[in-house]
Amino acid sequence: MRHLPYFCRGQVVRGFGRGSKQLGIPTANFPEQVVDNLPADISTGIYYGWASVGDGDVHKMVVSIGWNPYYKNTKKSMETHIMHTFKEDFYGEILKVAIVGYLRPEKDFDSLESLISAIQGDIEEAKKRLDLPEHLKLKEDKFFQVPKSKIMNGH
C-alpha cells in the first residue's frame, strides 16, 4: 500500500468494550475524527507497526481498520492492540501509531474462538515482521517524540 508507513495520533476513547472482556485482547480506540481522516483508499484489514501512549515507550502493535464483520459494526473503527501490559486504563491519553505493514484483509468468523485464534496469529506474525531491520528503525522515528498536544493524521 502506497501510504505506508502511515502515522497518526489521537486521544484514546472508549470503544465497544469487547477487546478485554470478550476477546482477552485489550485494544485502544481512536476517536471518529482520526478514523474519518484516514486516506480514502486505505484498505480495511489488519496492519502492524509501533505505538506509544502519552510520553511512554514505543511498543509493537497490531491494528484493525474496518467494520469488524464478526460484530457487524455500522461505523468504521480503528482498534489498536499494543503488545505490552499496562497497569491501568489510559482513556484520554494520546495514542501515537506508526503503521508499517499489512497482514490481511478483515473477514467474518463463524465463532468467537476462531476470531480470537486469528487475532493471536496476527499478533505472532506481527512480532516476527517488526523484528526486521526496515521495521525496527521506525520504532525510533521522530514522530514518537513530537509534542503530545497535536492531534493529526499523516506525518
Coordinates of C-alpha atoms in Angstrom, one line a residue:
M1 CA 0.0 0.0 0.0
R2 CA 1.4 3.3 -1.0
H3 CA 0.5 5.1 2.3
L4 CA 2.9 3.0 4.4
P5 CA 4.4 3.8 6.8
Y6 CA 1.3 5.8 7.9
F7 CA 1.5 7.9 11.1
C8 CA -1.5 9.1 13.2
R9 CA -2.3 10.2 16.7
G10 CA -5.3 11.0 18.7
Q11 CA -6.9 10.7 22.1
V12 CA -7.9 7.2 23.3
V13 CA -11.7 6.9 23.6
R14 CA -13.9 4.1 24.9
G15 CA -14.7 1.5 22.2
F16 CA -17.2 -1.3 22.2
G17 CA -15.8 -2.9 25.4
R18 CA -15.1 -6.2 23.6
G19 CA -11.3 -6.3 23.4
S20 CA -10.5 -7.0 27.0
K21 CA -13.8 -8.5 28.1
Q22 CA -14.8 -10.9 25.2
L23 CA -11.5 -11.4 23.5
G24 CA -9.0 -11.2 26.2
I25 CA -7.1 -8.9 23.8
P26 CA -7.3 -5.3 25.0
T27 CA -7.5 -2.5 22.4
A28 CA -7.1 1.2 22.4
N29 CA -9.6 3.0 20.2
F30 CA -9.2 6.2 18.2
P31 CA -12.0 8.8 18.0
E32 CA -14.1 9.0 14.8
Q33 CA -12.2 12.1 13.8
V34 CA -8.9 10.1 13.3
V35 CA -10.7 7.2 11.6
D36 CA -12.6 9.6 9.3
N37 CA -9.3 11.2 8.3
L38 CA -7.6 8.0 7.1
P39 CA -6.7 8.1 3.4
A40 CA -9.8 7.3 1.4
D41 CA -8.2 4.4 -0.4
I42 CA -6.7 2.7 2.6
S43 CA -7.7 -1.0 2.6
T44 CA -9.6 -2.3 5.6
G45 CA -7.9 -5.1 7.4
I46 CA -5.2 -6.0 9.9
Y47 CA -1.9 -4.0 10.0
Y48 CA 1.1 -4.0 12.2
G49 CA 3.5 -1.3 13.5
W50 CA 4.6 0.7 16.5
A51 CA 2.6 2.5 19.2
S52 CA 3.1 4.7 22.2
V53 CA 0.8 6.1 24.8
G54 CA 1.3 9.5 26.2
D55 CA 5.1 10.0 26.7
G56 CA 5.6 6.3 27.2
D57 CA 7.8 3.8 25.4
V58 CA 7.2 2.6 21.9
H59 CA 5.8 -1.0 21.6
K60 CA 4.9 -3.4 18.9
M61 CA 1.2 -3.3 17.9
V62 CA -1.4 -4.7 15.6
V63 CA -4.3 -2.6 14.4
S64 CA -7.7 -3.5 12.9
I65 CA -9.1 -0.9 10.5
G66 CA -12.6 -1.6 9.3
W67 CA -16.1 -2.8 10.1
N68 CA -15.3 -5.9 12.2
P69 CA -17.6 -8.2 10.2
Y70 CA -18.0 -10.7 13.1
Y71 CA -19.6 -7.9 15.1
K72 CA -21.4 -6.3 12.1
N73 CA -20.3 -2.7 13.0
T74 CA -22.1 0.1 11.2
K75 CA -19.2 2.5 11.8
K76 CA -15.6 2.0 10.6
S77 CA -13.2 1.8 13.6
M78 CA -9.5 1.7 14.2
E79 CA -8.6 -0.6 17.2
T80 CA -5.0 -0.9 18.3
H81 CA -3.7 -3.8 20.4
I82 CA -0.4 -2.8 21.9
M83 CA 1.9 -5.7 22.8
H84 CA 2.6 -4.5 26.3
T85 CA 0.8 -5.0 29.6
F86 CA -0.4 -1.7 31.1
K87 CA -1.1 -1.4 34.8
E88 CA -4.3 0.7 34.2
D89 CA -6.6 2.0 31.5
F90 CA -5.4 5.1 29.6
Y91 CA -8.6 6.7 28.2
G92 CA -7.9 10.3 27.4
E93 CA -4.2 9.8 26.8
I94 CA -2.7 10.5 23.3
L95 CA -2.0 7.3 21.3
K96 CA 0.6 7.5 18.6
V97 CA 0.8 4.8 15.9
A98 CA 3.1 4.2 13.0
I99 CA 1.5 1.6 10.7
V100 CA 4.3 -0.1 8.8
G101 CA 2.8 -3.2 7.2
Y102 CA -0.3 -5.0 6.1
L103 CA -1.1 -8.6 7.4
R104 CA -4.5 -9.5 5.9
P105 CA -8.0 -8.3 4.9
E106 CA -10.7 -8.3 7.5
K107 CA -13.1 -11.2 7.4
D108 CA -16.0 -12.7 9.2
F109 CA -15.6 -15.7 11.5
D110 CA -18.0 -18.5 12.4
S111 CA -17.2 -18.4 16.1
L112 CA -15.6 -16.2 18.8
E113 CA -12.9 -18.8 19.2
S114 CA -11.9 -18.6 15.5
L115 CA -11.8 -14.8 15.7
I116 CA -9.5 -15.0 18.8
S117 CA -7.3 -17.6 17.2
A118 CA -6.9 -15.4 14.1
I119 CA -6.0 -12.3 16.2
Q120 CA -3.4 -14.3 18.2
G121 CA -1.9 -15.5 14.8
D122 CA -1.8 -11.9 13.6
I123 CA 0.0 -10.9 16.8
E124 CA 2.6 -13.6 16.4
E125 CA 3.2 -12.7 12.7
A126 CA 3.5 -9.0 13.5
K127 CA 6.1 -9.7 16.3
K128 CA 8.2 -11.5 13.7
R129 CA 7.9 -8.9 11.0
L130 CA 8.6 -6.0 13.3
D131 CA 12.0 -7.5 14.1
L132 CA 13.1 -6.9 10.5
P133 CA 15.6 -4.1 10.3
E134 CA 13.5 -2.0 7.9
H135 CA 10.7 -2.0 10.5
L136 CA 12.8 -1.8 13.6
K137 CA 14.2 1.6 12.5
L138 CA 10.7 3.1 12.6
K139 CA 10.4 2.4 16.3
E140 CA 12.9 5.3 16.7
D141 CA 11.1 7.7 14.3
K142 CA 10.9 11.4 15.4
F143 CA 7.2 11.1 15.2
F144 CA 7.2 9.4 18.6
Q145 CA 9.0 12.5 20.1
V146 CA 6.5 15.1 18.8
P147 CA 4.7 17.1 21.5
K148 CA 1.6 15.2 22.6
S149 CA -0.7 18.2 22.3
K150 CA -1.0 17.8 18.5
I151 CA -3.8 15.6 17.0
M152 CA -3.0 14.8 13.4
N153 CA -3.1 12.3 10.6
G154 CA -0.1 11.9 8.3
H155 CA 3.4 12.8 9.2

